[in-house]
Amino acid sequence: MKTTANAATETAAREAAIEVNDVTHVYVNTKGAYPALAGIDLRIKTGEFVSLIGPSGCGKTTILSLISGLLSPVQGEVRVMGEPVTKPTPQVGYMLQQDYLFPWRTIEDNVMLGLELLDRKNDESVRSVRQLLEEMGLGAFRHATPQQLSGGMRQRAALVRTLAAEPGILLLDEPFSALDYQTKLQLEDLIVSTLKAKGKTAVLVTHDISEAIAMSDRIIVLQPRPGRLLAEVEVPEPIRSALPLEAREKAGFHELFRSLWQMFEQMERKEEGHDDA
Ligand SMILES: Nc1ncnc2c1ncn2[C@@H]1O[C@H](COP(=O)(O)OP(=O)(O)OP(=O)(O)O)[C@@H](O)[C@H]1O
Ligand SMILES: [Mg+2]
């Protein structure tokens, strides 16, 4: 019996790519202490695509920073692939709202940067990153500089740079918010199909409810002051198995949008003091 129980625990650990166990975080600076997160519990399975949504200041970016190892929680524990997180590792890729491409480097030199820093640049890795550039439609722009590219192309280059180090986990902090609507929809499809094909685990932070429904397997709603979990929603089939653009047409999409929208409205009312709940 004991062996079975141990095996079950080990399987559970393997399946959870990310575990956030009862995490509380407080930012401290010379002006005071700012509670950002309280008692957060999350478990994200390998290969799962999860979105974090919630009003500004509810701690979404803080959660990503804790998973990436850029921050350490004041209380509680974060694990990635079963190991406690103590510092940033190449296992976790972090893609931000701004692309942070270096203007003086070509696109190819920008996307190779991580490999150079990790001392992993060799014939094979260069070949595979060039292949990724092709897949992202940037093959012809290898020698261009970032200024010569559109916003959507720059975000695709940033994605290639993040994927170059072959992280198992991708953290995406509002990667589409600076893009026009059409580019954003195209990039959503490209990101979901690429990450699913490569079996990556992803956590997306977004303000956009329909983007969260269209892209994710599961949505986690956070409430602010301090950040806590409010709700967790599994995105139903056939929405989750469709690519984001097509997912928006599926039965159940609008109902799910409305119920998440209502949660946001209730949070707003509570913030304004019109609700005693
Ligand atoms: N360096 C910091 N010092 C003090 N407080 C901070 C710091 N960074 C974040 N906070 C506070 O912690 C809380 C959570 O911030 P966080 O940036 O994680 O929220 P968010 O959900 O990502 O917000 P947004 O949607 O605006 O990006 C906010 O109240 C914020 O003001
Ligand atoms: Mg944020």
mmCIF file of C-alpha atoms and ligand atoms in Angstrom:
data_model
loop_
_atom_site.group_PDB
_atom_site.id
_atom_site.type_symbol
_atom_site.label_atom_id
_atom_site.label_comp_id
_atom_site.label_asym_id
_atom_site.label_seq_id
_atom_site.Cartn_x
_atom_site.Cartn_y
_atom_site.Cartn_z
ATOM 1 C CA MET A 1 0.000 0.000 0.000
ATOM 2 C CA LYS A 2 2.795 2.378 0.992
ATOM 3 C CA THR A 3 4.551 1.810 -2.346
ATOM 4 C CA THR A 4 1.361 2.650 -4.221
ATOM 5 C CA ALA A 5 0.891 5.826 -2.176
ATOM 6 C CA ASN A 6 4.504 6.871 -2.829
ATOM 7 C CA ALA A 7 4.137 6.161 -6.522
ATOM 8 C CA ALA A 8 0.958 8.255 -6.587
ATOM 9 C CA THR A 9 2.770 11.163 -4.877
ATOM 10 C CA GLU A 10 5.663 10.929 -7.328
ATOM 11 C CA THR A 11 3.298 10.888 -10.296
ATOM 12 C CA ALA A 12 1.487 13.936 -8.906
ATOM 13 C CA ALA A 13 4.842 15.757 -8.533
ATOM 14 C CA ARG A 14 5.812 14.887 -12.105
ATOM 15 C CA GLU A 15 2.470 16.029 -13.460
ATOM 16 C CA ALA A 16 2.587 19.404 -11.690
ATOM 17 C CA ALA A 17 4.990 21.562 -13.671
ATOM 18 C CA ILE A 18 4.311 24.464 -11.309
ATOM 19 C CA GLU A 19 3.192 24.402 -7.697
ATOM 20 C CA VAL A 20 2.494 27.500 -5.647
ATOM 21 C CA ASN A 21 1.890 26.439 -2.063
ATOM 22 C CA ASP A 22 0.197 28.882 0.322
ATOM 23 C CA VAL A 23 2.231 31.818 -0.936
ATOM 24 C CA THR A 24 2.071 35.260 0.619
ATOM 25 C CA HIS A 25 4.114 38.140 -0.709
ATOM 26 C CA VAL A 26 4.676 41.615 0.675
ATOM 27 C CA TYR A 27 6.698 44.318 -1.094
ATOM 28 C CA VAL A 28 8.785 46.316 1.344
ATOM 29 C CA ASN A 29 10.472 49.606 0.585
ATOM 30 C CA THR A 30 11.464 52.729 2.506
ATOM 31 C CA LYS A 31 7.862 54.022 2.407
ATOM 32 C CA GLY A 32 6.280 50.921 3.903
ATOM 33 C CA ALA A 33 5.028 47.388 3.344
ATOM 34 C CA TYR A 34 2.600 46.552 0.542
ATOM 35 C CA PRO A 35 0.797 43.187 0.768
ATOM 36 C CA ALA A 36 0.609 41.899 -2.820
ATOM 37 C CA LEU A 37 -0.494 38.252 -2.438
ATOM 38 C CA ALA A 38 -2.137 36.275 0.374
ATOM 39 C CA GLY A 39 -2.442 32.499 0.631
ATOM 40 C CA ILE A 40 -2.099 31.645 -3.069
ATOM 41 C CA ASP A 41 -2.347 27.940 -3.991
ATOM 42 C CA LEU A 42 -1.857 26.909 -7.607
ATOM 43 C CA ARG A 43 -1.053 23.662 -9.335
ATOM 44 C CA ILE A 44 -0.362 23.740 -13.068
ATOM 45 C CA LYS A 45 0.072 20.482 -14.960
ATOM 46 C CA THR A 46 2.768 19.790 -17.533
ATOM 47 C CA GLY A 47 1.510 20.861 -20.962
ATOM 48 C CA GLU A 48 -1.359 22.881 -19.529
ATOM 49 C CA PHE A 49 -2.115 26.460 -20.700
ATOM 50 C CA VAL A 50 -3.415 28.534 -17.796
ATOM 51 C CA SER A 51 -4.438 32.200 -17.779
ATOM 52 C CA LEU A 52 -4.348 34.523 -14.783
ATOM 53 C CA ILE A 53 -6.881 37.328 -14.968
ATOM 54 C CA GLY A 54 -8.021 39.988 -12.537
ATOM 55 C CA PRO A 55 -8.073 43.756 -11.983
ATOM 56 C CA SER A 56 -4.931 45.854 -12.038
ATOM 57 C CA GLY A 57 -2.864 45.344 -8.891
ATOM 58 C CA CYS A 58 -4.259 41.896 -8.000
ATOM 59 C CA GLY A 59 -0.760 40.376 -8.149
ATOM 60 C CA LYS A 60 -0.612 38.703 -11.575
ATOM 61 C CA THR A 61 2.900 39.902 -12.417
ATOM 62 C CA THR A 62 4.027 39.133 -8.862
ATOM 63 C CA ILE A 63 2.922 35.495 -9.317
ATOM 64 C CA LEU A 64 4.932 35.222 -12.564
ATOM 65 C CA SER A 65 7.970 36.815 -10.899
ATOM 66 C CA LEU A 66 7.740 34.254 -8.075
ATOM 67 C CA ILE A 67 7.443 31.323 -10.516
ATOM 68 C CA SER A 68 10.405 32.652 -12.515
ATOM 69 C CA GLY A 69 12.550 32.969 -9.384
ATOM 70 C CA LEU A 70 13.042 36.732 -9.799
ATOM 71 C CA LEU A 71 11.272 37.159 -6.446
ATOM 72 C CA SER A 72 11.123 34.942 -3.369
ATOM 73 C CA PRO A 73 7.875 34.747 -1.402
ATOM 74 C CA VAL A 74 7.740 36.118 2.114
ATOM 75 C CA GLN A 75 5.834 32.968 3.100
ATOM 76 C CA GLY A 76 5.034 29.688 1.367
ATOM 77 C CA GLU A 77 6.820 27.851 -1.399
ATOM 78 C CA VAL A 78 7.007 27.738 -5.199
ATOM 79 C CA ARG A 79 8.115 24.573 -7.017
ATOM 80 C CA VAL A 80 8.930 24.072 -10.677
ATOM 81 C CA MET A 81 9.103 20.481 -11.961
ATOM 82 C CA GLY A 82 9.075 19.314 -8.345
ATOM 83 C CA GLU A 83 12.082 21.443 -7.277
ATOM 84 C CA PRO A 84 11.838 24.483 -4.976
ATOM 85 C CA VAL A 85 12.495 27.725 -6.901
ATOM 86 C CA THR A 86 15.413 29.711 -5.513
ATOM 87 C CA LYS A 87 16.644 31.652 -8.572
ATOM 88 C CA PRO A 88 15.850 32.068 -12.285
ATOM 89 C CA THR A 89 16.597 28.952 -14.394
ATOM 90 C CA PRO A 90 16.560 28.289 -18.165
ATOM 91 C CA GLN A 91 13.677 25.852 -17.508
ATOM 92 C CA VAL A 92 11.367 28.859 -17.216
ATOM 93 C CA GLY A 93 11.092 31.404 -20.047
ATOM 94 C CA TYR A 94 9.578 34.821 -19.313
ATOM 95 C CA MET A 95 8.081 36.938 -22.086
ATOM 96 C CA LEU A 96 6.981 40.466 -21.287
ATOM 97 C CA GLN A 97 4.628 43.077 -22.712
ATOM 98 C CA GLN A 98 7.567 44.960 -24.184
ATOM 99 C CA ASP A 99 9.868 42.990 -26.427
ATOM 100 C CA TYR A 100 13.184 44.319 -25.020
ATOM 101 C CA LEU A 101 15.036 43.523 -28.245
ATOM 102 C CA PHE A 102 18.403 45.248 -28.442
ATOM 103 C CA PRO A 103 18.229 47.850 -31.239
ATOM 104 C CA TRP A 104 21.918 47.468 -32.135
ATOM 105 C CA ARG A 105 21.686 43.689 -32.679
ATOM 106 C CA THR A 106 20.133 41.969 -35.690
ATOM 107 C CA ILE A 107 17.060 39.790 -35.126
ATOM 108 C CA GLU A 108 19.208 36.663 -35.327
ATOM 109 C CA ASP A 109 21.736 38.041 -32.847
ATOM 110 C CA ASN A 110 18.898 39.084 -30.535
ATOM 111 C CA VAL A 111 17.268 35.646 -30.514
ATOM 112 C CA MET A 112 20.634 33.899 -29.990
ATOM 113 C CA LEU A 113 21.380 36.038 -26.941
ATOM 114 C CA GLY A 114 20.034 33.542 -24.372
ATOM 115 C CA LEU A 115 22.081 30.720 -25.877
ATOM 116 C CA GLU A 116 25.195 32.913 -25.724
ATOM 117 C CA LEU A 117 24.567 33.774 -22.082
ATOM 118 C CA LEU A 118 24.001 30.111 -21.233
ATOM 119 C CA ASP A 119 27.065 29.120 -23.244
ATOM 120 C CA ARG A 120 24.875 26.809 -25.307
ATOM 121 C CA LYS A 121 25.483 28.298 -28.751
ATOM 122 C CA ASN A 122 26.630 25.546 -31.108
ATOM 123 C CA ASP A 123 25.843 24.335 -34.649
ATOM 124 C CA GLU A 124 22.839 22.352 -33.501
ATOM 125 C CA SER A 125 21.254 25.037 -31.317
ATOM 126 C CA VAL A 126 21.843 27.694 -34.003
ATOM 127 C CA ARG A 127 20.138 25.431 -36.558
ATOM 128 C CA SER A 128 17.136 24.884 -34.319
ATOM 129 C CA VAL A 129 16.745 28.614 -33.560
ATOM 130 C CA ARG A 130 16.947 29.434 -37.296
ATOM 131 C CA GLN A 131 14.250 26.818 -37.823
ATOM 132 C CA LEU A 132 12.096 28.570 -35.175
ATOM 133 C CA LEU A 133 12.621 31.909 -36.931
ATOM 134 C CA GLU A 134 11.352 30.270 -40.137
ATOM 135 C CA GLU A 135 8.325 28.818 -38.323
ATOM 136 C CA MET A 136 7.513 32.292 -36.984
ATOM 137 C CA GLY A 137 7.733 33.793 -40.466
ATOM 138 C CA LEU A 138 10.910 35.713 -39.657
ATOM 139 C CA GLY A 139 13.385 33.745 -41.774
ATOM 140 C CA ALA A 140 13.780 36.578 -44.261
ATOM 141 C CA PHE A 141 14.364 39.095 -41.460
ATOM 142 C CA ARG A 142 17.295 37.382 -39.780
ATOM 143 C CA HIS A 143 19.653 40.214 -40.637
ATOM 144 C CA ALA A 144 17.178 43.045 -40.047
ATOM 145 C CA THR A 145 17.326 45.199 -36.931
ATOM 146 C CA PRO A 146 14.318 45.434 -34.565
ATOM 147 C CA GLN A 147 13.456 48.969 -35.785
ATOM 148 C CA GLN A 148 12.800 47.516 -39.255
ATOM 149 C CA LEU A 149 10.093 45.178 -37.928
ATOM 150 C CA SER A 150 6.412 45.723 -37.055
ATOM 151 C CA GLY A 151 5.188 45.320 -33.447
ATOM 152 C CA GLY A 152 3.794 41.848 -34.164
ATOM 153 C CA MET A 153 7.058 40.733 -35.791
ATOM 154 C CA ARG A 154 9.045 42.031 -32.834
ATOM 155 C CA GLN A 155 6.861 40.055 -30.416
ATOM 156 C CA ARG A 156 7.381 36.961 -32.595
ATOM 157 C CA ALA A 157 11.136 37.567 -32.388
ATOM 158 C CA ALA A 158 10.815 37.926 -28.604
ATOM 159 C CA LEU A 159 8.966 34.589 -28.549
ATOM 160 C CA VAL A 160 11.746 32.923 -30.553
ATOM 161 C CA ARG A 161 14.305 34.370 -28.147
ATOM 162 C CA THR A 162 12.313 32.984 -25.183
ATOM 163 C CA LEU A 163 11.928 29.554 -26.829
ATOM 164 C CA ALA A 164 15.588 29.401 -27.909
ATOM 165 C CA ALA A 165 16.765 28.251 -24.486
ATOM 166 C CA GLU A 166 14.153 25.449 -24.723
ATOM 167 C CA PRO A 167 12.305 26.195 -21.497
ATOM 168 C CA GLY A 168 9.646 23.659 -20.499
ATOM 169 C CA ILE A 169 7.578 26.466 -19.007
ATOM 170 C CA LEU A 170 6.638 29.798 -20.554
ATOM 171 C CA LEU A 171 5.407 32.793 -18.589
ATOM 172 C CA LEU A 172 3.687 35.397 -20.738
ATOM 173 C CA ASP A 173 2.890 38.783 -19.162
ATOM 174 C CA GLU A 174 0.403 40.593 -21.402
ATOM 175 C CA PRO A 175 2.448 39.877 -24.518
ATOM 176 C CA PHE A 176 -0.219 41.233 -26.880
ATOM 177 C CA SER A 177 -1.347 44.403 -25.128
ATOM 178 C CA ALA A 178 0.751 46.756 -27.273
ATOM 179 C CA LEU A 179 -0.461 45.214 -30.554
ATOM 180 C CA ASP A 180 -3.381 46.063 -32.839
ATOM 181 C CA TYR A 181 -6.384 43.727 -32.669
ATOM 182 C CA GLN A 182 -5.766 41.783 -35.879
ATOM 183 C CA THR A 183 -2.067 41.204 -35.128
ATOM 184 C CA LYS A 184 -2.984 40.115 -31.626
ATOM 185 C CA LEU A 185 -5.472 37.521 -32.927
ATOM 186 C CA GLN A 186 -2.891 36.140 -35.382
ATOM 187 C CA LEU A 187 -0.248 35.950 -32.679
ATOM 188 C CA GLU A 188 -2.634 34.206 -30.268
ATOM 189 C CA ASP A 189 -3.125 31.384 -32.800
ATOM 190 C CA LEU A 190 0.598 31.160 -33.527
ATOM 191 C CA ILE A 191 1.540 31.013 -29.846
ATOM 192 C CA VAL A 192 -1.070 28.417 -28.885
ATOM 193 C CA SER A 193 -0.263 26.148 -31.843
ATOM 194 C CA THR A 194 3.510 26.441 -31.272
ATOM 195 C CA LEU A 195 3.347 25.813 -27.520
ATOM 196 C CA LYS A 196 0.892 22.911 -27.843
ATOM 197 C CA ALA A 197 2.983 21.279 -30.595
ATOM 198 C CA LYS A 198 6.080 21.523 -28.403
ATOM 199 C CA GLY A 199 4.231 20.319 -25.270
ATOM 200 C CA LYS A 200 5.128 23.479 -23.298
ATOM 201 C CA THR A 201 3.432 24.498 -20.072
ATOM 202 C CA ALA A 202 2.257 28.113 -20.223
ATOM 203 C CA VAL A 203 0.961 30.760 -17.843
ATOM 204 C CA LEU A 204 -0.522 33.810 -19.526
ATOM 205 C CA VAL A 205 -1.369 37.040 -17.741
ATOM 206 C CA THR A 206 -3.973 39.128 -19.518
ATOM 207 C CA HIS A 207 -6.577 41.840 -18.927
ATOM 208 C CA ASP A 208 -8.566 40.476 -21.833
ATOM 209 C CA ILE A 209 -11.259 37.970 -20.785
ATOM 210 C CA SER A 210 -11.927 36.703 -24.316
ATOM 211 C CA GLU A 211 -8.204 36.178 -24.914
ATOM 212 C CA ALA A 212 -8.020 34.100 -21.727
ATOM 213 C CA ILE A 213 -10.993 31.936 -22.772
ATOM 214 C CA ALA A 214 -9.764 31.540 -26.350
ATOM 215 C CA MET A 215 -6.207 30.547 -25.423
ATOM 216 C CA SER A 216 -6.424 28.554 -22.206
ATOM 217 C CA ASP A 217 -7.283 25.174 -20.795
ATOM 218 C CA ARG A 218 -8.024 26.801 -17.444
ATOM 219 C CA ILE A 219 -8.578 30.338 -16.141
ATOM 220 C CA ILE A 220 -7.681 31.571 -12.680
ATOM 221 C CA VAL A 221 -9.408 34.734 -11.494
ATOM 222 C CA LEU A 222 -7.675 36.841 -8.852
ATOM 223 C CA GLN A 223 -9.064 39.576 -6.633
ATOM 224 C CA PRO A 224 -7.004 42.497 -5.323
ATOM 225 C CA ARG A 225 -5.812 44.004 -2.043
ATOM 226 C CA PRO A 226 -4.140 41.696 -1.327
ATOM 227 C CA GLY A 227 -4.178 39.319 -4.304
ATOM 228 C CA ARG A 228 -6.188 36.169 -3.598
ATOM 229 C CA LEU A 229 -7.786 33.458 -5.717
ATOM 230 C CA LEU A 230 -11.418 34.253 -6.483
ATOM 231 C CA ALA A 231 -12.350 31.495 -8.917
ATOM 232 C CA GLU A 232 -10.969 28.815 -11.150
ATOM 233 C CA VAL A 233 -12.696 27.815 -14.381
ATOM 234 C CA GLU A 234 -11.930 24.878 -16.691
ATOM 235 C CA VAL A 235 -12.479 25.997 -20.286
ATOM 236 C CA PRO A 236 -14.941 23.459 -21.724
ATOM 237 C CA GLU A 237 -14.549 21.471 -24.916
ATOM 238 C CA PRO A 238 -14.785 22.268 -27.804
ATOM 239 C CA ILE A 239 -13.503 25.788 -26.983
ATOM 240 C CA ARG A 240 -10.185 24.635 -25.536
ATOM 241 C CA SER A 241 -9.306 22.286 -28.378
ATOM 242 C CA ALA A 242 -9.911 24.966 -31.045
ATOM 243 C CA LEU A 243 -7.287 27.567 -31.948
ATOM 244 C CA PRO A 244 -8.070 30.982 -30.373
ATOM 245 C CA LEU A 245 -9.632 32.658 -33.413
ATOM 246 C CA GLU A 246 -11.965 29.726 -34.047
ATOM 247 C CA ALA A 247 -12.587 29.212 -30.315
ATOM 248 C CA ARG A 248 -14.408 32.552 -30.204
ATOM 249 C CA GLU A 249 -17.131 31.070 -32.455
ATOM 250 C CA LYS A 250 -17.716 27.949 -30.359
ATOM 251 C CA ALA A 251 -20.861 27.250 -28.339
ATOM 252 C CA GLY A 252 -20.465 28.285 -24.705
ATOM 253 C CA PHE A 253 -17.858 30.994 -25.390
ATOM 254 C CA HIS A 254 -20.193 33.930 -24.746
ATOM 255 C CA GLU A 255 -21.752 32.352 -21.644
ATOM 256 C CA LEU A 256 -18.303 31.873 -20.140
ATOM 257 C CA PHE A 257 -17.356 35.440 -21.103
ATOM 258 C CA ARG A 258 -20.484 36.762 -19.359
ATOM 259 C CA SER A 259 -19.872 34.828 -16.142
ATOM 260 C CA LEU A 260 -16.252 36.034 -15.932
ATOM 261 C CA TRP A 261 -17.367 39.583 -16.772
ATOM 262 C CA GLN A 262 -19.846 39.444 -13.886
ATOM 263 C CA MET A 263 -17.041 38.442 -11.511
ATOM 264 C CA PHE A 264 -15.085 41.534 -12.607
ATOM 265 C CA GLU A 265 -18.164 43.746 -12.107
ATOM 266 C CA GLN A 266 -18.723 42.350 -8.620
ATOM 267 C CA MET A 267 -15.089 43.028 -7.728
ATOM 268 C CA GLU A 268 -15.453 46.604 -8.974
ATOM 269 C CA ARG A 269 -18.615 47.140 -6.932
ATOM 270 C CA LYS A 270 -16.871 45.763 -3.871
ATOM 271 C CA GLU A 271 -13.901 48.107 -4.431
ATOM 272 C CA GLU A 272 -16.302 51.043 -4.710
ATOM 273 C CA GLY A 273 -18.010 49.966 -1.493
ATOM 274 C CA HIS A 274 -21.424 49.251 -3.077
ATOM 275 C CA ASP A 275 -21.400 45.627 -1.992
ATOM 276 C CA ASP A 276 -21.174 44.264 1.541
ATOM 277 C CA ALA A 277 -20.152 40.776 0.320
HETATM 278 N N1 LIG B 1 8.110 46.992 -6.326
HETATM 279 C C1 LIG B 1 6.955 47.187 -5.667
HETATM 280 N N2 LIG B 1 6.909 47.901 -4.517
HETATM 281 C C2 LIG B 1 5.751 48.101 -3.844
HETATM 282 N N3 LIG B 1 4.564 47.601 -4.261
HETATM 283 C C3 LIG B 1 4.542 46.904 -5.398
HETATM 284 C C4 LIG B 1 5.730 46.663 -6.162
HETATM 285 N N4 LIG B 1 5.379 45.926 -7.271
HETATM 286 C C5 LIG B 1 4.054 45.725 -7.166
HETATM 287 N N5 LIG B 1 3.541 46.302 -6.047
HETATM 288 C C6 LIG B 1 2.149 46.265 -5.598
HETATM 289 O O1 LIG B 1 1.749 44.910 -5.468
HETATM 290 C C7 LIG B 1 0.450 44.713 -5.959
HETATM 291 C C8 LIG B 1 0.468 43.655 -7.065
HETATM 292 O O2 LIG B 1 1.232 44.149 -8.161
HETATM 293 P P1 LIG B 1 1.353 43.373 -9.550
HETATM 294 O O3 LIG B 1 2.240 44.200 -10.401
HETATM 295 O O4 LIG B 1 1.720 41.971 -9.303
HETATM 296 O O5 LIG B 1 -0.167 43.437 -10.067
HETATM 297 P P2 LIG B 1 -0.770 43.084 -11.496
HETATM 298 O O6 LIG B 1 -1.971 42.232 -11.234
HETATM 299 O O7 LIG B 1 0.290 42.515 -12.371
HETATM 300 O O8 LIG B 1 -1.247 44.508 -12.023
HETATM 301 P P3 LIG B 1 -1.374 45.061 -13.538
HETATM 302 O O9 LIG B 1 -2.606 44.411 -14.095
HETATM 303 O O10 LIG B 1 -1.557 46.530 -13.346
HETATM 304 O O11 LIG B 1 -0.118 44.699 -14.276
HETATM 305 C C9 LIG B 1 -0.044 46.074 -6.431
HETATM 306 O O12 LIG B 1 -0.829 46.626 -5.423
HETATM 307 C C10 LIG B 1 1.229 46.870 -6.628
HETATM 308 O O13 LIG B 1 1.025 48.227 -6.416
HETATM 309 MG MG MG B 2 1.156 43.153 -14.192
#
